[in-house]
Amino acid sequence: MPIDDVQGVKALWKGMGSTFIVHGVTLGAEGIISEFTPLPRELPHRWGWKQLAGHLLLKGLTAVVALPFYCASLIETVQSEIVRDDSSAGLLDCVREGLTRLLGVGAPHSHRLLPLSYMLLPAALHAVLRYAISASVQRVALWLHQRGRKQRSDPANPLDAYFPELAAAWAGSLVADVVLFPLETALHRLGLQGTRTIIDATDGAVAAGNGGSPLVLPVNTQYDGFADCLHAIRRKEGGAGFYRGFGALVAQYALHGALLAAARTLLRLLLLEGKAS
């Protein structure tokens, strides 16, 4: 039974507000750290290895700062709407829950809740690798685009000025997310463990004897850390366990690519009409 048949289409946008908050925290933390440290926020055209190392270190530190808010946003994103109390939900819940987890105060969680220190290194590694892969693929895509052009690009043409970079950024993010999907899967499971989160059974199961209502399941894992999580997934679920939910990623980038292609086609038609008139 699809989620939108029971909870409405808005369920597909669960956690959107908290996702924006996490992005804001990430950008703010990156700006503050780069302002008070010698770590460069942007790499110059001609960079050295020391500058690159500092830049990647900044990305890792930023991910560490945003980690508690990322975990809170993750819970809000996957929590079933059936058990969620809308009257107590607010836009800044992500900030409150992130601070609660960081300081270890508030409502008690399960004893299986992992300390944030267990996820600092994996989170930093994921952020650094994702940035490095995405930036590398983006540079290669732009280089191939420039090399394959038979005529020089016109900076005044929006098709030449913006869309190659947008397409390259899309390709870079796609490759990075596909390559790092197993690492992200482990991070998500560690972040949810012990938080008493209830999720929807998205395989179509329904609860018998309850009017055919959709089944919800508790997140009940007992990983001891990042390495144990990777080992347990491989042992119990096989390689396919690292790619559970991969279809949603494919749908996300397919929609993103379709919107880019539609916008490019529309802009090209508008430019042709402008030249014809």
PDB file of C-alpha atoms in Angstrom:
ATOM      1  CA  MET A   1       0.000   0.000   0.000  1.00  0.00           C
ATOM      2  CA  PRO A   2       1.654   3.268  -1.094  1.00  0.00           C
ATOM      3  CA  ILE A   3       2.258   5.863   1.590  1.00  0.00           C
ATOM      4  CA  ASP A   4       0.417   8.610  -0.274  1.00  0.00           C
ATOM      5  CA  ASP A   5      -2.779   6.490  -0.386  1.00  0.00           C
ATOM      6  CA  VAL A   6      -2.971   6.608   3.427  1.00  0.00           C
ATOM      7  CA  GLN A   7      -1.206   9.739   4.603  1.00  0.00           C
ATOM      8  CA  GLY A   8      -1.618  12.017   1.614  1.00  0.00           C
ATOM      9  CA  VAL A   9       0.899  13.396  -0.845  1.00  0.00           C
ATOM     10  CA  LYS A  10       2.344  15.714   1.818  1.00  0.00           C
ATOM     11  CA  ALA A  11       3.950  12.670   3.450  1.00  0.00           C
ATOM     12  CA  LEU A  12       6.458  12.658   0.592  1.00  0.00           C
ATOM     13  CA  TRP A  13       7.767  15.999   1.867  1.00  0.00           C
ATOM     14  CA  LYS A  14       8.222  14.935   5.475  1.00  0.00           C
ATOM     15  CA  GLY A  15      11.198  16.641   7.077  1.00  0.00           C
ATOM     16  CA  MET A  16      11.635  19.234   4.340  1.00  0.00           C
ATOM     17  CA  GLY A  17      11.774  22.101   6.839  1.00  0.00           C
ATOM     18  CA  SER A  18      14.344  20.389   9.034  1.00  0.00           C
ATOM     19  CA  THR A  19      16.442  19.605   5.946  1.00  0.00           C
ATOM     20  CA  PHE A  20      16.638  23.323   5.187  1.00  0.00           C
ATOM     21  CA  ILE A  21      17.626  23.983   8.790  1.00  0.00           C
ATOM     22  CA  VAL A  22      20.462  21.448   8.554  1.00  0.00           C
ATOM     23  CA  HIS A  23      21.681  23.117   5.363  1.00  0.00           C
ATOM     24  CA  GLY A  24      21.566  26.468   7.122  1.00  0.00           C
ATOM     25  CA  VAL A  25      23.509  25.119  10.101  1.00  0.00           C
ATOM     26  CA  THR A  26      26.067  23.611   7.722  1.00  0.00           C
ATOM     27  CA  LEU A  27      26.575  26.838   5.793  1.00  0.00           C
ATOM     28  CA  GLY A  28      26.725  28.899   8.986  1.00  0.00           C
ATOM     29  CA  ALA A  29      29.214  26.567  10.647  1.00  0.00           C
ATOM     30  CA  GLU A  30      31.404  26.531   7.539  1.00  0.00           C
ATOM     31  CA  GLY A  31      31.430  30.323   7.382  1.00  0.00           C
ATOM     32  CA  ILE A  32      32.213  30.753  11.086  1.00  0.00           C
ATOM     33  CA  ILE A  33      34.985  28.141  11.126  1.00  0.00           C
ATOM     34  CA  SER A  34      36.635  29.566   8.016  1.00  0.00           C
ATOM     35  CA  GLU A  35      36.386  33.085   9.473  1.00  0.00           C
ATOM     36  CA  PHE A  36      38.238  32.232  12.691  1.00  0.00           C
ATOM     37  CA  THR A  37      40.671  29.662  11.307  1.00  0.00           C
ATOM     38  CA  PRO A  38      43.083  29.605   8.358  1.00  0.00           C
ATOM     39  CA  LEU A  39      41.003  26.890   6.687  1.00  0.00           C
ATOM     40  CA  PRO A  40      39.955  28.143   3.220  1.00  0.00           C
ATOM     41  CA  ARG A  41      36.267  28.095   2.379  1.00  0.00           C
ATOM     42  CA  GLU A  42      36.990  28.209  -1.350  1.00  0.00           C
ATOM     43  CA  LEU A  43      39.982  26.896  -3.238  1.00  0.00           C
ATOM     44  CA  PRO A  44      41.852  29.390  -5.424  1.00  0.00           C
ATOM     45  CA  HIS A  45      42.348  28.719  -9.122  1.00  0.00           C
ATOM     46  CA  ARG A  46      45.873  27.543  -8.414  1.00  0.00           C
ATOM     47  CA  TRP A  47      45.841  25.659  -5.152  1.00  0.00           C
ATOM     48  CA  GLY A  48      48.459  23.678  -3.293  1.00  0.00           C
ATOM     49  CA  TRP A  49      48.173  20.461  -1.325  1.00  0.00           C
ATOM     50  CA  LYS A  50      48.196  22.354   1.966  1.00  0.00           C
ATOM     51  CA  GLN A  51      45.246  24.479   0.863  1.00  0.00           C
ATOM     52  CA  LEU A  52      43.402  21.386  -0.351  1.00  0.00           C
ATOM     53  CA  ALA A  53      43.970  19.589   2.950  1.00  0.00           C
ATOM     54  CA  GLY A  54      42.704  22.612   4.875  1.00  0.00           C
ATOM     55  CA  HIS A  55      39.655  22.898   2.631  1.00  0.00           C
ATOM     56  CA  LEU A  56      38.757  19.219   3.094  1.00  0.00           C
ATOM     57  CA  LEU A  57      39.346  19.521   6.844  1.00  0.00           C
ATOM     58  CA  LEU A  58      36.848  22.388   6.885  1.00  0.00           C
ATOM     59  CA  LYS A  59      34.243  20.184   5.179  1.00  0.00           C
ATOM     60  CA  GLY A  60      34.803  17.459   7.759  1.00  0.00           C
ATOM     61  CA  LEU A  61      34.585  19.827  10.736  1.00  0.00           C
ATOM     62  CA  THR A  62      31.394  21.341   9.332  1.00  0.00           C
ATOM     63  CA  ALA A  63      29.808  17.879   9.105  1.00  0.00           C
ATOM     64  CA  VAL A  64      30.799  17.190  12.722  1.00  0.00           C
ATOM     65  CA  VAL A  65      29.147  20.423  13.912  1.00  0.00           C
ATOM     66  CA  ALA A  66      25.945  19.679  11.977  1.00  0.00           C
ATOM     67  CA  LEU A  67      25.792  15.994  13.023  1.00  0.00           C
ATOM     68  CA  PRO A  68      23.312  16.280  15.956  1.00  0.00           C
ATOM     69  CA  PHE A  69      20.943  18.387  13.854  1.00  0.00           C
ATOM     70  CA  TYR A  70      21.335  15.978  10.936  1.00  0.00           C
ATOM     71  CA  CYS A  71      20.308  13.091  13.207  1.00  0.00           C
ATOM     72  CA  ALA A  72      17.274  15.052  14.423  1.00  0.00           C
ATOM     73  CA  SER A  73      16.287  15.862  10.833  1.00  0.00           C
ATOM     74  CA  LEU A  74      16.667  12.217   9.863  1.00  0.00           C
ATOM     75  CA  ILE A  75      14.256  11.149  12.606  1.00  0.00           C
ATOM     76  CA  GLU A  76      11.686  13.712  11.489  1.00  0.00           C
ATOM     77  CA  THR A  77      12.042  12.561   7.878  1.00  0.00           C
ATOM     78  CA  VAL A  78      11.458   8.841   8.464  1.00  0.00           C
ATOM     79  CA  GLN A  79       9.057   9.032  11.445  1.00  0.00           C
ATOM     80  CA  SER A  80       5.629   7.696  10.522  1.00  0.00           C
ATOM     81  CA  GLU A  81       2.900  10.322  10.261  1.00  0.00           C
ATOM     82  CA  ILE A  82       0.536   7.895  11.998  1.00  0.00           C
ATOM     83  CA  VAL A  83       2.337   8.181  15.336  1.00  0.00           C
ATOM     84  CA  ARG A  84       3.446  11.791  14.959  1.00  0.00           C
ATOM     85  CA  ASP A  85       1.773  14.465  17.079  1.00  0.00           C
ATOM     86  CA  ASP A  86       1.172  17.412  14.740  1.00  0.00           C
ATOM     87  CA  SER A  87       0.052  19.642  17.620  1.00  0.00           C
ATOM     88  CA  SER A  88       3.521  19.557  19.174  1.00  0.00           C
ATOM     89  CA  ALA A  89       5.469  19.610  15.911  1.00  0.00           C
ATOM     90  CA  GLY A  90       7.209  22.822  14.939  1.00  0.00           C
ATOM     91  CA  LEU A  91       9.717  24.122  12.435  1.00  0.00           C
ATOM     92  CA  LEU A  92      12.440  24.499  15.065  1.00  0.00           C
ATOM     93  CA  ASP A  93      11.989  21.002  16.501  1.00  0.00           C
ATOM     94  CA  CYS A  94      15.091  19.984  14.588  1.00  0.00           C
ATOM     95  CA  VAL A  95      17.170  22.590  16.437  1.00  0.00           C
ATOM     96  CA  ARG A  96      15.712  21.640  19.823  1.00  0.00           C
ATOM     97  CA  GLU A  97      16.155  17.909  19.281  1.00  0.00           C
ATOM     98  CA  GLY A  98      19.676  18.423  17.959  1.00  0.00           C
ATOM     99  CA  LEU A  99      20.687  20.409  21.029  1.00  0.00           C
ATOM    100  CA  THR A 100      18.983  17.831  23.254  1.00  0.00           C
ATOM    101  CA  ARG A 101      21.019  15.027  21.745  1.00  0.00           C
ATOM    102  CA  LEU A 102      24.219  17.063  21.827  1.00  0.00           C
ATOM    103  CA  LEU A 103      23.835  17.977  25.501  1.00  0.00           C
ATOM    104  CA  GLY A 104      22.309  14.665  26.573  1.00  0.00           C
ATOM    105  CA  VAL A 105      19.255  16.247  28.202  1.00  0.00           C
ATOM    106  CA  GLY A 106      15.526  16.000  27.674  1.00  0.00           C
ATOM    107  CA  ALA A 107      13.385  12.883  27.380  1.00  0.00           C
ATOM    108  CA  PRO A 108      15.344   9.678  27.980  1.00  0.00           C
ATOM    109  CA  HIS A 109      16.117   7.504  24.974  1.00  0.00           C
ATOM    110  CA  SER A 110      16.819   3.794  24.807  1.00  0.00           C
ATOM    111  CA  HIS A 111      20.056   2.453  26.242  1.00  0.00           C
ATOM    112  CA  ARG A 112      20.919   1.483  22.652  1.00  0.00           C
ATOM    113  CA  LEU A 113      21.319   5.152  21.697  1.00  0.00           C
ATOM    114  CA  LEU A 114      24.885   5.599  20.471  1.00  0.00           C
ATOM    115  CA  PRO A 115      26.910   8.612  21.644  1.00  0.00           C
ATOM    116  CA  LEU A 116      27.588  11.124  18.909  1.00  0.00           C
ATOM    117  CA  SER A 117      31.309  10.447  19.319  1.00  0.00           C
ATOM    118  CA  TYR A 118      30.768   7.050  17.651  1.00  0.00           C
ATOM    119  CA  MET A 119      29.589   8.807  14.481  1.00  0.00           C
ATOM    120  CA  LEU A 120      31.967  11.773  14.276  1.00  0.00           C
ATOM    121  CA  LEU A 121      34.601  10.101  12.120  1.00  0.00           C
ATOM    122  CA  PRO A 122      32.130   8.344   9.737  1.00  0.00           C
ATOM    123  CA  ALA A 123      30.158  11.591   9.313  1.00  0.00           C
ATOM    124  CA  ALA A 124      33.304  13.599   8.575  1.00  0.00           C
ATOM    125  CA  LEU A 125      34.554  10.909   6.196  1.00  0.00           C
ATOM    126  CA  HIS A 126      31.240  10.861   4.341  1.00  0.00           C
ATOM    127  CA  ALA A 127      31.196  14.642   3.974  1.00  0.00           C
ATOM    128  CA  VAL A 128      34.798  14.826   2.738  1.00  0.00           C
ATOM    129  CA  LEU A 129      34.405  11.945   0.285  1.00  0.00           C
ATOM    130  CA  ARG A 130      31.109  13.274  -1.039  1.00  0.00           C
ATOM    131  CA  TYR A 131      32.582  16.709  -1.649  1.00  0.00           C
ATOM    132  CA  ALA A 132      35.743  15.309  -3.256  1.00  0.00           C
ATOM    133  CA  ILE A 133      33.876  12.936  -5.580  1.00  0.00           C
ATOM    134  CA  SER A 134      31.230  15.499  -6.513  1.00  0.00           C
ATOM    135  CA  ALA A 135      33.774  18.245  -7.242  1.00  0.00           C
ATOM    136  CA  SER A 136      35.994  15.893  -9.253  1.00  0.00           C
ATOM    137  CA  VAL A 137      33.139  14.599 -11.408  1.00  0.00           C
ATOM    138  CA  GLN A 138      31.876  18.145 -11.914  1.00  0.00           C
ATOM    139  CA  ARG A 139      35.279  19.314 -13.151  1.00  0.00           C
ATOM    140  CA  VAL A 140      35.606  16.343 -15.505  1.00  0.00           C
ATOM    141  CA  ALA A 141      32.089  16.878 -16.873  1.00  0.00           C
ATOM    142  CA  LEU A 142      32.765  20.556 -17.577  1.00  0.00           C
ATOM    143  CA  TRP A 143      36.091  19.685 -19.211  1.00  0.00           C
ATOM    144  CA  LEU A 144      34.433  17.113 -21.461  1.00  0.00           C
ATOM    145  CA  HIS A 145      31.707  19.613 -22.333  1.00  0.00           C
ATOM    146  CA  GLN A 146      34.211  22.297 -23.314  1.00  0.00           C
ATOM    147  CA  ARG A 147      36.293  19.802 -25.276  1.00  0.00           C
ATOM    148  CA  GLY A 148      33.294  18.465 -27.169  1.00  0.00           C
ATOM    149  CA  ARG A 149      32.029  21.869 -28.287  1.00  0.00           C
ATOM    150  CA  LYS A 150      32.746  22.734 -31.901  1.00  0.00           C
ATOM    151  CA  GLN A 151      32.377  26.470 -31.299  1.00  0.00           C
ATOM    152  CA  ARG A 152      33.247  28.787 -28.458  1.00  0.00           C
ATOM    153  CA  SER A 153      30.577  29.319 -25.843  1.00  0.00           C
ATOM    154  CA  ASP A 154      28.782  32.636 -25.702  1.00  0.00           C
ATOM    155  CA  PRO A 155      28.828  34.082 -22.137  1.00  0.00           C
ATOM    156  CA  ALA A 156      25.754  36.150 -22.973  1.00  0.00           C
ATOM    157  CA  ASN A 157      23.784  33.013 -23.845  1.00  0.00           C
ATOM    158  CA  PRO A 158      22.093  31.588 -20.728  1.00  0.00           C
ATOM    159  CA  LEU A 159      22.309  28.091 -22.211  1.00  0.00           C
ATOM    160  CA  ASP A 160      26.097  28.393 -22.329  1.00  0.00           C
ATOM    161  CA  ALA A 161      26.497  30.396 -19.141  1.00  0.00           C
ATOM    162  CA  TYR A 162      24.457  28.354 -16.659  1.00  0.00           C
ATOM    163  CA  PHE A 163      23.251  24.967 -17.847  1.00  0.00           C
ATOM    164  CA  PRO A 164      26.629  23.266 -18.352  1.00  0.00           C
ATOM    165  CA  GLU A 165      27.524  24.002 -14.726  1.00  0.00           C
ATOM    166  CA  LEU A 166      24.091  22.929 -13.509  1.00  0.00           C
ATOM    167  CA  ALA A 167      24.304  19.669 -15.450  1.00  0.00           C
ATOM    168  CA  ALA A 168      27.846  19.039 -14.200  1.00  0.00           C
ATOM    169  CA  ALA A 169      26.761  19.675 -10.607  1.00  0.00           C
ATOM    170  CA  TRP A 170      23.857  17.250 -11.077  1.00  0.00           C
ATOM    171  CA  ALA A 171      26.196  14.576 -12.427  1.00  0.00           C
ATOM    172  CA  GLY A 172      28.707  15.128  -9.624  1.00  0.00           C
ATOM    173  CA  SER A 173      26.088  14.829  -6.891  1.00  0.00           C
ATOM    174  CA  LEU A 174      24.584  11.748  -8.551  1.00  0.00           C
ATOM    175  CA  VAL A 175      27.893   9.891  -8.769  1.00  0.00           C
ATOM    176  CA  ALA A 176      28.878  10.851  -5.216  1.00  0.00           C
ATOM    177  CA  ASP A 177      25.550   9.726  -3.725  1.00  0.00           C
ATOM    178  CA  VAL A 178      25.582   6.436  -5.633  1.00  0.00           C
ATOM    179  CA  VAL A 179      29.166   5.616  -4.654  1.00  0.00           C
ATOM    180  CA  LEU A 180      28.658   6.557  -0.997  1.00  0.00           C
ATOM    181  CA  PHE A 181      25.173   5.101  -0.586  1.00  0.00           C
ATOM    182  CA  PRO A 182      26.404   2.145   1.544  1.00  0.00           C
ATOM    183  CA  LEU A 183      28.244   4.527   3.865  1.00  0.00           C
ATOM    184  CA  GLU A 184      25.166   6.749   4.136  1.00  0.00           C
ATOM    185  CA  THR A 185      22.991   3.710   4.895  1.00  0.00           C
ATOM    186  CA  ALA A 186      25.205   2.808   7.852  1.00  0.00           C
ATOM    187  CA  LEU A 187      25.207   6.409   9.082  1.00  0.00           C
ATOM    188  CA  HIS A 188      21.418   6.573   8.955  1.00  0.00           C
ATOM    189  CA  ARG A 189      21.029   3.367  10.927  1.00  0.00           C
ATOM    190  CA  LEU A 190      23.463   4.533  13.586  1.00  0.00           C
ATOM    191  CA  GLY A 191      21.708   7.887  13.835  1.00  0.00           C
ATOM    192  CA  LEU A 192      18.285   6.278  14.306  1.00  0.00           C
ATOM    193  CA  GLN A 193      19.337   3.556  16.734  1.00  0.00           C
ATOM    194  CA  GLY A 194      17.895   3.969  20.197  1.00  0.00           C
ATOM    195  CA  THR A 195      15.725   6.990  19.329  1.00  0.00           C
ATOM    196  CA  ARG A 196      12.409   5.115  19.657  1.00  0.00           C
ATOM    197  CA  THR A 197      11.586   6.006  16.057  1.00  0.00           C
ATOM    198  CA  ILE A 198       8.549   4.359  14.432  1.00  0.00           C
ATOM    199  CA  ILE A 199       8.673   4.025  10.643  1.00  0.00           C
ATOM    200  CA  ASP A 200       6.213   2.934   7.957  1.00  0.00           C
ATOM    201  CA  ALA A 201       6.429  -0.573   6.518  1.00  0.00           C
ATOM    202  CA  THR A 202       6.931   0.564   2.940  1.00  0.00           C
ATOM    203  CA  ASP A 203       6.878  -2.989   1.554  1.00  0.00           C
ATOM    204  CA  GLY A 204       3.072  -2.834   1.439  1.00  0.00           C
ATOM    205  CA  ALA A 205       2.327  -4.777   4.641  1.00  0.00           C
ATOM    206  CA  VAL A 206      -0.852  -3.994   6.575  1.00  0.00           C
ATOM    207  CA  ALA A 207      -1.830  -4.789  10.114  1.00  0.00           C
ATOM    208  CA  ALA A 208      -4.244  -7.712  10.304  1.00  0.00           C
ATOM    209  CA  GLY A 209      -7.344  -7.175  12.392  1.00  0.00           C
ATOM    210  CA  ASN A 210      -6.983  -3.420  12.416  1.00  0.00           C
ATOM    211  CA  GLY A 211      -9.164  -2.520   9.497  1.00  0.00           C
ATOM    212  CA  GLY A 212      -6.342  -3.010   7.008  1.00  0.00           C
ATOM    213  CA  SER A 213      -4.408  -0.040   8.360  1.00  0.00           C
ATOM    214  CA  PRO A 214      -0.777   0.279   7.278  1.00  0.00           C
ATOM    215  CA  LEU A 215       1.785  -1.439   9.463  1.00  0.00           C
ATOM    216  CA  VAL A 216       4.377   0.574  11.356  1.00  0.00           C
ATOM    217  CA  LEU A 217       7.619  -0.831  12.675  1.00  0.00           C
ATOM    218  CA  PRO A 218      10.046   0.262  15.391  1.00  0.00           C
ATOM    219  CA  VAL A 219      13.709   0.837  14.605  1.00  0.00           C
ATOM    220  CA  ASN A 220      15.197  -1.956  16.683  1.00  0.00           C
ATOM    221  CA  THR A 221      18.920  -2.304  16.015  1.00  0.00           C
ATOM    222  CA  GLN A 222      21.819  -3.056  18.341  1.00  0.00           C
ATOM    223  CA  TYR A 223      24.978  -1.943  16.587  1.00  0.00           C
ATOM    224  CA  ASP A 224      28.046  -1.292  18.697  1.00  0.00           C
ATOM    225  CA  GLY A 225      29.569   1.194  16.275  1.00  0.00           C
ATOM    226  CA  PHE A 226      30.260   1.979  12.655  1.00  0.00           C
ATOM    227  CA  ALA A 227      32.401  -1.086  11.901  1.00  0.00           C
ATOM    228  CA  ASP A 228      29.918  -3.378  13.637  1.00  0.00           C
ATOM    229  CA  CYS A 229      27.077  -1.828  11.627  1.00  0.00           C
ATOM    230  CA  LEU A 230      28.839  -2.492   8.315  1.00  0.00           C
ATOM    231  CA  HIS A 231      29.682  -6.047   9.345  1.00  0.00           C
ATOM    232  CA  ALA A 232      26.136  -6.775  10.587  1.00  0.00           C
ATOM    233  CA  ILE A 233      24.498  -5.478   7.401  1.00  0.00           C
ATOM    234  CA  ARG A 234      26.803  -7.549   5.215  1.00  0.00           C
ATOM    235  CA  ARG A 235      26.336 -10.670   7.360  1.00  0.00           C
ATOM    236  CA  LYS A 236      22.544 -10.517   7.809  1.00  0.00           C
ATOM    237  CA  GLU A 237      21.337  -8.795   4.646  1.00  0.00           C
ATOM    238  CA  GLY A 238      24.123  -9.276   2.129  1.00  0.00           C
ATOM    239  CA  GLY A 239      25.379  -6.620  -0.260  1.00  0.00           C
ATOM    240  CA  ALA A 240      21.817  -5.630  -1.166  1.00  0.00           C
ATOM    241  CA  GLY A 241      21.284  -4.447   2.419  1.00  0.00           C
ATOM    242  CA  PHE A 242      23.560  -1.484   1.810  1.00  0.00           C
ATOM    243  CA  TYR A 243      21.273  -0.312  -1.017  1.00  0.00           C
ATOM    244  CA  ARG A 244      17.886  -0.466   0.681  1.00  0.00           C
ATOM    245  CA  GLY A 245      16.021   2.648  -0.372  1.00  0.00           C
ATOM    246  CA  PHE A 246      18.191   3.117  -3.460  1.00  0.00           C
ATOM    247  CA  GLY A 247      15.107   3.455  -5.634  1.00  0.00           C
ATOM    248  CA  ALA A 248      14.180   6.693  -3.877  1.00  0.00           C
ATOM    249  CA  LEU A 249      17.595   8.123  -4.771  1.00  0.00           C
ATOM    250  CA  VAL A 250      17.104   7.127  -8.407  1.00  0.00           C
ATOM    251  CA  ALA A 251      13.664   8.757  -8.457  1.00  0.00           C
ATOM    252  CA  GLN A 252      15.074  11.923  -6.879  1.00  0.00           C
ATOM    253  CA  TYR A 253      17.809  12.388  -9.456  1.00  0.00           C
ATOM    254  CA  ALA A 254      15.562  11.328 -12.331  1.00  0.00           C
ATOM    255  CA  LEU A 255      13.101  14.067 -11.371  1.00  0.00           C
ATOM    256  CA  HIS A 256      15.943  16.556 -10.916  1.00  0.00           C
ATOM    257  CA  GLY A 257      17.368  15.683 -14.329  1.00  0.00           C
ATOM    258  CA  ALA A 258      13.950  15.903 -15.964  1.00  0.00           C
ATOM    259  CA  LEU A 259      13.383  19.374 -14.501  1.00  0.00           C
ATOM    260  CA  LEU A 260      16.783  20.541 -15.751  1.00  0.00           C
ATOM    261  CA  ALA A 261      16.073  19.181 -19.236  1.00  0.00           C
ATOM    262  CA  ALA A 262      12.601  20.764 -19.295  1.00  0.00           C
ATOM    263  CA  ALA A 263      13.980  24.136 -18.151  1.00  0.00           C
ATOM    264  CA  ARG A 264      16.716  23.997 -20.806  1.00  0.00           C
ATOM    265  CA  THR A 265      14.203  23.157 -23.536  1.00  0.00           C
ATOM    266  CA  LEU A 266      11.853  25.930 -22.433  1.00  0.00           C
ATOM    267  CA  LEU A 267      14.668  28.488 -22.331  1.00  0.00           C
ATOM    268  CA  ARG A 268      15.872  27.447 -25.771  1.00  0.00           C
ATOM    269  CA  LEU A 269      12.382  27.914 -27.202  1.00  0.00           C
ATOM    270  CA  LEU A 270      12.114  31.352 -25.596  1.00  0.00           C
ATOM    271  CA  LEU A 271      15.484  32.376 -27.022  1.00  0.00           C
ATOM    272  CA  LEU A 272      14.478  31.191 -30.501  1.00  0.00           C
ATOM    273  CA  GLU A 273      11.231  33.148 -30.315  1.00  0.00           C
ATOM    274  CA  GLY A 274      13.169  36.219 -29.188  1.00  0.00           C
ATOM    275  CA  LYS A 275      15.529  35.974 -32.152  1.00  0.00           C
ATOM    276  CA  ALA A 276      12.645  35.381 -34.588  1.00  0.00           C
ATOM    277  CA  SER A 277      10.831  38.490 -33.404  1.00  0.00           C
TER     278      SER A 277
END
